[in-house]
Amino acid sequence: MTPNTADGAQRIALYAGSFDPITNGHADLIQRALALGDRLVVAVATNINKKPLFSIDERMEFIKTVAGNNSRIEVRAFDGLLVNFAKEVGAVINVRGVRSVSDFESETQMAIMNRRLLPTLETVFLAPSPDTTFISSSLIREVARFGGDVSGLVHPSVVDALTKKFREPR
């Protein structure tokens, strides 16, 4: 675990995303992000450009289930600018997962803007583990929508929720 800052304050890391749904790739990054701070805030974003499959509350529950009873992890919802939320929770580290060159390009643009808006927030890019590189929430939703097997790519509770969601009449 990373020690507290020089003044004894906790170093808070932030990992934000839509998590619709949380995947094993997200879970991997959550566990690895714990090494970067004393506490990790996993923030479920409201993305006005996306129509989520699961509600904010459902997504938060999935994350809590996946994270277990780790007292160093806090799950919260937010909307608006990430930097405003980072200030609110006292985060100094912004964790971002980068799977591809296109992810890196868009994430770099965001990191530069966030740094301009909040110079004290440092963005750290984490590459996924090799066995989760190809996993994305949108791919999981697509495969599950058409009855494909997503077990092994998401937590069993997410598999159950996806199965139930796509059995419902539309």
Coordinates of N, CA and C in Angstrom, one line a residue:
M1 N 0.8 -1.2 0.0 CA 0.0 0.0 0.0 C 0.9 1.2 0.0
T2 N 0.5 2.2 -0.7 CA 1.2 3.5 -0.8 C 1.0 4.2 0.5
P3 N 2.1 4.8 1.1 CA 2.0 5.5 2.4 C 1.2 6.8 2.2
N4 N 0.7 7.2 3.3 CA 0.0 8.5 3.3 C 1.0 9.6 2.8
T5 N 0.4 10.8 2.5 CA 1.2 11.9 2.0 C 2.1 12.4 3.1
A6 N 3.0 13.2 2.8 CA 4.0 13.8 3.7 C 3.3 14.4 4.9
D7 N 2.2 15.0 4.7 CA 1.5 15.7 5.8 C 0.5 14.7 6.6
G8 N 0.6 13.4 6.2 CA -0.2 12.4 7.0 C -1.6 12.2 6.4
A9 N -2.0 13.0 5.4 CA -3.3 12.9 4.8 C -3.4 11.6 3.9
Q10 N -4.5 11.1 3.8 CA -4.7 9.9 2.9 C -4.6 10.3 1.5
R11 N -3.9 9.4 0.7 CA -3.8 9.6 -0.7 C -5.0 8.9 -1.3
I12 N -5.9 9.6 -2.0 CA -7.2 9.1 -2.5 C -7.1 9.0 -4.0
A13 N -7.3 7.8 -4.5 CA -7.3 7.5 -5.9 C -8.8 7.4 -6.4
L14 N -9.0 7.8 -7.6 CA -10.4 7.8 -8.2 C -10.4 7.0 -9.5
Y15 N -11.3 6.1 -9.6 CA -11.5 5.3 -10.8 C -13.0 5.5 -11.2
A16 N -13.2 6.3 -12.3 CA -14.5 6.6 -12.7 C -14.8 5.9 -14.1
G17 N -16.1 5.6 -14.2 CA -16.6 5.0 -15.5 C -18.0 4.8 -15.5
S18 N -18.6 4.4 -16.6 CA -20.0 4.1 -16.6 C -20.3 2.7 -16.0
F19 N -19.4 1.7 -16.1 CA -19.5 0.4 -15.6 C -20.8 -0.2 -15.9
D20 N -21.2 -0.2 -17.2 CA -22.5 -0.7 -17.6 C -22.4 -1.9 -18.5
P21 N -22.1 -3.1 -17.9 CA -21.9 -3.4 -16.5 C -20.4 -3.5 -16.2
I22 N -20.1 -3.7 -14.9 CA -18.7 -3.9 -14.6 C -18.2 -5.2 -15.1
T23 N -17.0 -5.2 -15.7 CA -16.4 -6.4 -16.3 C -15.2 -6.9 -15.4
N24 N -14.7 -8.1 -15.7 CA -13.5 -8.6 -15.1 C -12.3 -7.6 -15.3
G25 N -12.3 -7.0 -16.5 CA -11.3 -6.0 -16.7 C -11.4 -4.8 -15.7
H26 N -12.6 -4.3 -15.5 CA -12.7 -3.3 -14.5 C -12.3 -3.8 -13.1
A27 N -12.7 -5.0 -12.8 CA -12.4 -5.6 -11.5 C -10.9 -5.7 -11.3
D28 N -10.2 -6.1 -12.3 CA -8.7 -6.1 -12.3 C -8.1 -4.8 -12.0
L29 N -8.6 -3.7 -12.7 CA -8.1 -2.4 -12.5 C -8.4 -1.9 -11.1
I30 N -9.6 -2.2 -10.6 CA -9.9 -1.8 -9.2 C -8.9 -2.3 -8.2
Q31 N -8.6 -3.6 -8.3 CA -7.6 -4.2 -7.4 C -6.2 -3.6 -7.6
R32 N -5.8 -3.4 -8.8 CA -4.5 -2.9 -9.0 C -4.4 -1.4 -8.6
A33 N -5.5 -0.7 -8.8 CA -5.5 0.8 -8.4 C -5.3 0.9 -6.9
L34 N -5.7 -0.1 -6.1 CA -5.5 0.0 -4.6 C -4.1 0.2 -4.2
A35 N -3.1 -0.2 -5.1 CA -1.7 0.0 -4.8 C -1.3 1.5 -5.0
L36 N -2.1 2.3 -5.6 CA -1.8 3.7 -5.9 C -2.2 4.6 -4.8
G37 N -3.0 4.2 -3.9 CA -3.5 5.1 -2.9 C -3.9 4.4 -1.6
D38 N -4.3 5.2 -0.6 CA -4.7 4.6 0.7 C -6.2 4.2 0.6
R39 N -6.9 5.0 -0.3 CA -8.3 4.7 -0.5 C -8.6 4.8 -2.0
L40 N -9.6 4.1 -2.5 CA -10.0 4.2 -3.9 C -11.5 4.5 -3.9
V41 N -11.9 5.5 -4.6 CA -13.3 5.8 -4.9 C -13.6 5.4 -6.3
V42 N -14.5 4.4 -6.4 CA -15.0 3.9 -7.7 C -16.2 4.7 -7.9
A43 N -16.2 5.6 -9.0 CA -17.3 6.5 -9.2 C -18.0 6.1 -10.5
V44 N -19.3 5.9 -10.3 CA -20.2 5.5 -11.4 C -20.7 6.8 -12.0
A45 N -20.4 7.0 -13.3 CA -20.7 8.3 -13.9 C -22.1 8.2 -14.7
T46 N -22.7 9.3 -14.7 CA -23.9 9.4 -15.5 C -23.4 10.0 -16.8
N47 N -23.5 9.3 -17.9 CA -23.0 9.7 -19.2 C -24.2 10.1 -20.0
I48 N -24.4 11.4 -20.3 CA -25.5 11.9 -21.0 C -25.5 11.4 -22.5
N49 N -24.4 10.9 -23.0 CA -24.3 10.5 -24.3 C -24.7 9.0 -24.5
K50 N -24.9 8.3 -23.4 CA -25.2 6.9 -23.4 C -26.6 6.6 -22.7
K51 N -27.2 5.6 -23.3 CA -28.5 5.1 -22.6 C -28.1 3.8 -21.9
P52 N -27.9 3.8 -20.6 CA -27.4 2.6 -19.9 C -28.4 1.5 -19.8
L53 N -27.9 0.3 -19.8 CA -28.7 -0.9 -19.7 C -29.2 -1.0 -18.2
F54 N -28.3 -0.7 -17.3 CA -28.5 -0.9 -15.8 C -28.6 0.5 -15.2
S55 N -29.4 0.6 -14.2 CA -29.5 1.9 -13.4 C -28.2 2.2 -12.6
I56 N -28.1 3.4 -12.2 CA -26.9 3.7 -11.4 C -26.9 2.8 -10.1
D57 N -28.0 2.7 -9.5 CA -28.1 1.8 -8.3 C -27.6 0.4 -8.6
E58 N -28.1 -0.2 -9.7 CA -27.7 -1.5 -10.0 C -26.2 -1.6 -10.3
R59 N -25.7 -0.6 -11.0 CA -24.3 -0.7 -11.3 C -23.4 -0.5 -10.0
M60 N -23.9 0.3 -9.1 CA -23.2 0.5 -7.8 C -23.2 -0.8 -7.0
E61 N -24.3 -1.5 -7.0 CA -24.4 -2.8 -6.3 C -23.5 -3.8 -6.9
F62 N -23.4 -3.9 -8.3 CA -22.5 -4.8 -8.9 C -21.1 -4.6 -8.5
I63 N -20.7 -3.3 -8.5 CA -19.3 -2.9 -8.1 C -19.0 -3.3 -6.6
K64 N -20.0 -3.1 -5.7 CA -19.8 -3.5 -4.3 C -19.7 -5.0 -4.2
T65 N -20.5 -5.7 -5.0 CA -20.4 -7.2 -4.9 C -19.0 -7.6 -5.4
V66 N -18.5 -7.1 -6.5 CA -17.2 -7.4 -7.1 C -16.1 -7.0 -6.2
A67 N -16.2 -5.9 -5.6 CA -15.1 -5.4 -4.7 C -15.1 -6.1 -3.3
G68 N -16.2 -6.7 -3.0 CA -16.2 -7.4 -1.7 C -16.3 -6.4 -0.5
N69 N -15.8 -6.8 0.6 CA -15.9 -6.0 1.8 C -14.6 -5.2 2.1
N70 N -14.0 -4.7 1.1 CA -12.8 -4.0 1.2 C -13.0 -2.6 1.7
S71 N -12.6 -2.3 3.0 CA -12.9 -1.0 3.6 C -12.2 0.1 2.9
R72 N -11.2 -0.2 2.1 CA -10.5 0.9 1.3 C -11.2 1.3 0.1
I73 N -12.3 0.7 -0.3 CA -13.0 1.0 -1.5 C -14.3 1.6 -1.2
E74 N -14.6 2.7 -1.8 CA -15.9 3.4 -1.6 C -16.5 3.5 -3.0
V75 N -17.8 3.2 -3.1 CA -18.5 3.3 -4.4 C -19.5 4.4 -4.4
R76 N -19.4 5.3 -5.3 CA -20.2 6.5 -5.3 C -20.7 6.8 -6.8
A77 N -21.8 7.5 -6.9 CA -22.3 8.0 -8.2 C -21.9 9.4 -8.3
F78 N -21.8 9.9 -9.5 CA -21.6 11.3 -9.8 C -22.0 11.7 -11.2
D79 N -22.3 13.0 -11.3 CA -22.5 13.5 -12.7 C -21.8 14.8 -12.8
G80 N -21.6 15.3 -14.0 CA -20.9 16.5 -14.2 C -19.4 16.3 -14.4
L81 N -18.6 17.3 -14.2 CA -17.2 17.2 -14.5 C -16.5 16.3 -13.4
L82 N -15.6 15.4 -13.9 CA -14.8 14.6 -13.1 C -14.0 15.4 -12.1
V83 N -13.4 16.5 -12.6 CA -12.5 17.3 -11.7 C -13.3 17.8 -10.5
N84 N -14.6 18.2 -10.7 CA -15.4 18.7 -9.6 C -15.6 17.6 -8.6
F85 N -15.9 16.4 -9.1 CA -16.1 15.2 -8.2 C -14.8 14.9 -7.5
A86 N -13.7 14.9 -8.2 CA -12.4 14.6 -7.6 C -12.1 15.6 -6.4
K87 N -12.4 16.9 -6.6 CA -12.2 17.9 -5.6 C -13.1 17.5 -4.4
E88 N -14.3 17.1 -4.6 CA -15.3 16.8 -3.6 C -14.8 15.7 -2.7
V89 N -14.2 14.6 -3.3 CA -13.7 13.5 -2.5 C -12.3 13.6 -2.1
G90 N -11.6 14.6 -2.6 CA -10.2 14.8 -2.2 C -9.2 13.9 -3.0
A91 N -9.6 13.5 -4.2 CA -8.7 12.6 -5.0 C -7.5 13.4 -5.5
V92 N -6.4 12.7 -5.5 CA -5.2 13.3 -6.1 C -4.7 12.4 -7.3
I93 N -5.3 11.2 -7.5 CA -4.9 10.3 -8.5 C -6.2 9.9 -9.3
N94 N -6.1 10.0 -10.6 CA -7.2 9.6 -11.5 C -6.7 8.4 -12.3
V95 N -7.3 7.3 -12.0 CA -6.9 6.0 -12.7 C -7.8 5.8 -13.9
R96 N -7.1 5.5 -15.0 CA -7.8 5.2 -16.3 C -7.2 4.0 -16.9
G97 N -8.1 3.1 -17.4 CA -7.7 1.9 -18.1 C -7.5 2.2 -19.6
V98 N -6.5 1.7 -20.2 CA -6.2 2.0 -21.6 C -5.9 0.6 -22.2
R99 N -6.9 0.2 -23.1 CA -6.7 -1.1 -23.8 C -6.1 -1.0 -25.2
S100 N -6.2 0.2 -25.8 CA -5.7 0.3 -27.2 C -5.2 1.7 -27.5
V101 N -4.6 1.8 -28.7 CA -4.1 3.1 -29.1 C -5.2 4.1 -29.1
S102 N -6.4 3.8 -29.6 CA -7.5 4.7 -29.7 C -7.9 5.1 -28.3
D103 N -7.9 4.2 -27.3 CA -8.2 4.5 -25.9 C -7.2 5.5 -25.4
F104 N -5.9 5.3 -25.7 CA -4.9 6.2 -25.3 C -5.0 7.6 -25.8
E105 N -5.4 7.7 -27.1 CA -5.6 9.0 -27.7 C -6.7 9.8 -27.0
S106 N -7.8 9.2 -26.8 CA -8.9 9.9 -26.2 C -8.7 10.1 -24.7
E107 N -8.1 9.2 -24.0 CA -7.8 9.3 -22.6 C -6.7 10.4 -22.4
T108 N -5.8 10.5 -23.3 CA -4.8 11.6 -23.1 C -5.4 12.9 -23.3
Q109 N -6.3 13.1 -24.2 CA -7.0 14.4 -24.3 C -7.7 14.8 -23.1
M110 N -8.4 13.8 -22.5 CA -9.2 14.0 -21.3 C -8.2 14.3 -20.1
A111 N -7.1 13.6 -20.0 CA -6.2 13.8 -19.0 C -5.6 15.2 -19.0
I112 N -5.3 15.7 -20.2 CA -4.7 17.1 -20.4 C -5.7 18.1 -20.0
M113 N -7.0 17.9 -20.4 CA -8.0 18.9 -20.0 C -8.2 18.8 -18.5
N114 N -8.3 17.6 -17.9 CA -8.5 17.5 -16.5 C -7.3 18.2 -15.7
R115 N -6.1 18.0 -16.2 CA -4.9 18.7 -15.6 C -5.0 20.2 -15.7
R116 N -5.6 20.7 -16.8 CA -5.7 22.1 -16.9 C -6.8 22.6 -15.9
L117 N -7.8 21.9 -15.7 CA -8.9 22.3 -14.8 C -8.6 22.1 -13.4
L118 N -7.8 21.0 -13.1 CA -7.4 20.7 -11.7 C -6.0 20.2 -11.7
P119 N -5.0 21.1 -11.6 CA -3.6 20.7 -11.7 C -3.1 19.7 -10.6
T120 N -3.8 19.6 -9.5 CA -3.4 18.7 -8.5 C -3.9 17.2 -8.7
L121 N -4.7 17.0 -9.7 CA -5.1 15.7 -10.0 C -4.2 15.0 -11.1
E122 N -3.5 14.0 -10.7 CA -2.6 13.3 -11.6 C -3.3 12.1 -12.2
T123 N -3.3 12.0 -13.5 CA -3.9 10.9 -14.2 C -2.8 9.8 -14.4
V124 N -3.2 8.5 -14.1 CA -2.3 7.4 -14.3 C -3.1 6.4 -15.2
F125 N -2.4 6.0 -16.2 CA -3.0 5.0 -17.2 C -2.5 3.6 -16.8
L126 N -3.4 2.7 -16.7 CA -3.1 1.3 -16.4 C -3.5 0.4 -17.6
A127 N -2.6 -0.4 -18.0 CA -2.9 -1.3 -19.1 C -3.6 -2.5 -18.5
P128 N -4.6 -3.1 -19.1 CA -5.3 -4.2 -18.6 C -4.4 -5.5 -18.5
S129 N -4.8 -6.4 -17.7 CA -4.1 -7.7 -17.8 C -4.4 -8.4 -19.1
P130 N -3.4 -9.2 -19.6 CA -3.6 -9.7 -21.0 C -4.9 -10.5 -21.2
D131 N -5.4 -11.1 -20.2 CA -6.6 -11.9 -20.4 C -7.9 -11.1 -20.3
T132 N -7.8 -9.8 -20.0 CA -9.0 -8.9 -20.0 C -8.9 -7.8 -21.1
T133 N -7.9 -7.7 -21.9 CA -7.6 -6.6 -22.8 C -8.8 -6.5 -23.8
F134 N -9.4 -7.5 -24.2 CA -10.5 -7.5 -25.2 C -11.8 -7.2 -24.7
I135 N -12.0 -7.2 -23.3 CA -13.3 -7.1 -22.7 C -13.7 -5.6 -22.6
S136 N -14.9 -5.3 -23.1 CA -15.5 -4.0 -22.9 C -17.0 -4.2 -22.5
S137 N -17.5 -3.2 -21.8 CA -18.9 -3.3 -21.4 C -19.9 -3.4 -22.6
S138 N -19.6 -2.7 -23.6 CA -20.4 -2.7 -24.8 C -20.4 -4.1 -25.5
L139 N -19.2 -4.7 -25.5 CA -19.1 -6.0 -26.1 C -19.9 -7.0 -25.2
I140 N -19.7 -6.9 -23.9 CA -20.5 -7.8 -23.0 C -22.0 -7.7 -23.2
R141 N -22.5 -6.5 -23.3 CA -23.9 -6.3 -23.5 C -24.4 -6.9 -24.9
E142 N -23.6 -6.7 -25.9 CA -23.9 -7.2 -27.2 C -24.0 -8.7 -27.2
V143 N -23.0 -9.4 -26.7 CA -22.9 -10.8 -26.6 C -24.1 -11.4 -25.8
A144 N -24.3 -10.8 -24.6 CA -25.4 -11.2 -23.8 C -26.8 -11.0 -24.4
R145 N -26.9 -9.9 -25.1 CA -28.2 -9.6 -25.8 C -28.6 -10.7 -26.7
F146 N -27.6 -11.3 -27.4 CA -27.9 -12.4 -28.4 C -27.7 -13.8 -27.8
G147 N -27.7 -13.9 -26.5 CA -27.6 -15.2 -25.8 C -26.3 -15.8 -25.7
G148 N -25.2 -15.1 -26.0 CA -23.9 -15.6 -25.9 C -23.4 -15.8 -24.4
D149 N -22.4 -16.6 -24.2 CA -21.9 -16.9 -22.9 C -20.9 -15.8 -22.5
V150 N -21.2 -15.1 -21.4 CA -20.3 -14.0 -20.9 C -19.7 -14.4 -19.6
S151 N -20.0 -15.7 -19.1 CA -19.4 -16.1 -17.9 C -17.9 -16.2 -18.0
G152 N -17.2 -15.9 -17.0 CA -15.7 -15.8 -17.1 C -15.2 -14.4 -17.5
L153 N -16.1 -13.6 -18.0 CA -15.8 -12.2 -18.4 C -16.4 -11.2 -17.4
V154 N -17.4 -11.6 -16.7 CA -18.0 -10.7 -15.7 C -18.3 -11.5 -14.5
H155 N -18.6 -10.9 -13.4 CA -18.9 -11.6 -12.1 C -20.2 -12.4 -12.3
P156 N -20.4 -13.5 -11.6 CA -21.6 -14.3 -11.8 C -22.9 -13.5 -11.5
S157 N -22.9 -12.6 -10.6 CA -24.1 -11.7 -10.4 C -24.4 -10.9 -11.6
V158 N -23.4 -10.5 -12.3 CA -23.7 -9.7 -13.6 C -24.2 -10.6 -14.6
V159 N -23.7 -11.8 -14.7 CA -24.2 -12.8 -15.7 C -25.7 -13.0 -15.4
D160 N -26.1 -13.2 -14.2 CA -27.5 -13.4 -13.8 C -28.3 -12.2 -14.2
A161 N -27.8 -11.0 -13.9 CA -28.6 -9.8 -14.2 C -28.8 -9.6 -15.7
L162 N -27.7 -9.9 -16.5 CA -27.8 -9.8 -17.9 C -28.8 -10.8 -18.5
T163 N -28.7 -12.0 -18.0 CA -29.6 -13.0 -18.5 C -31.1 -12.6 -18.2
K164 N -31.3 -12.1 -17.0 CA -32.7 -11.7 -16.6 C -33.1 -10.5 -17.5
K165 N -32.2 -9.6 -17.7 CA -32.5 -8.3 -18.4 C -32.9 -8.6 -19.8
F166 N -32.2 -9.6 -20.5 CA -32.5 -9.9 -21.9 C -33.6 -10.9 -22.1
R167 N -34.1 -11.5 -21.0 CA -35.3 -12.3 -21.1 C -36.5 -11.5 -21.0
E168 N -36.4 -10.3 -20.4 CA -37.6 -9.5 -20.3 C -38.2 -9.1 -21.6
P169 N -39.5 -9.0 -21.8 CA -40.0 -8.6 -23.1 C -39.7 -7.1 -23.3
R170 N -39.5 -6.7 -24.5 CA -39.1 -5.3 -24.8 C -40.3 -4.6 -25.4

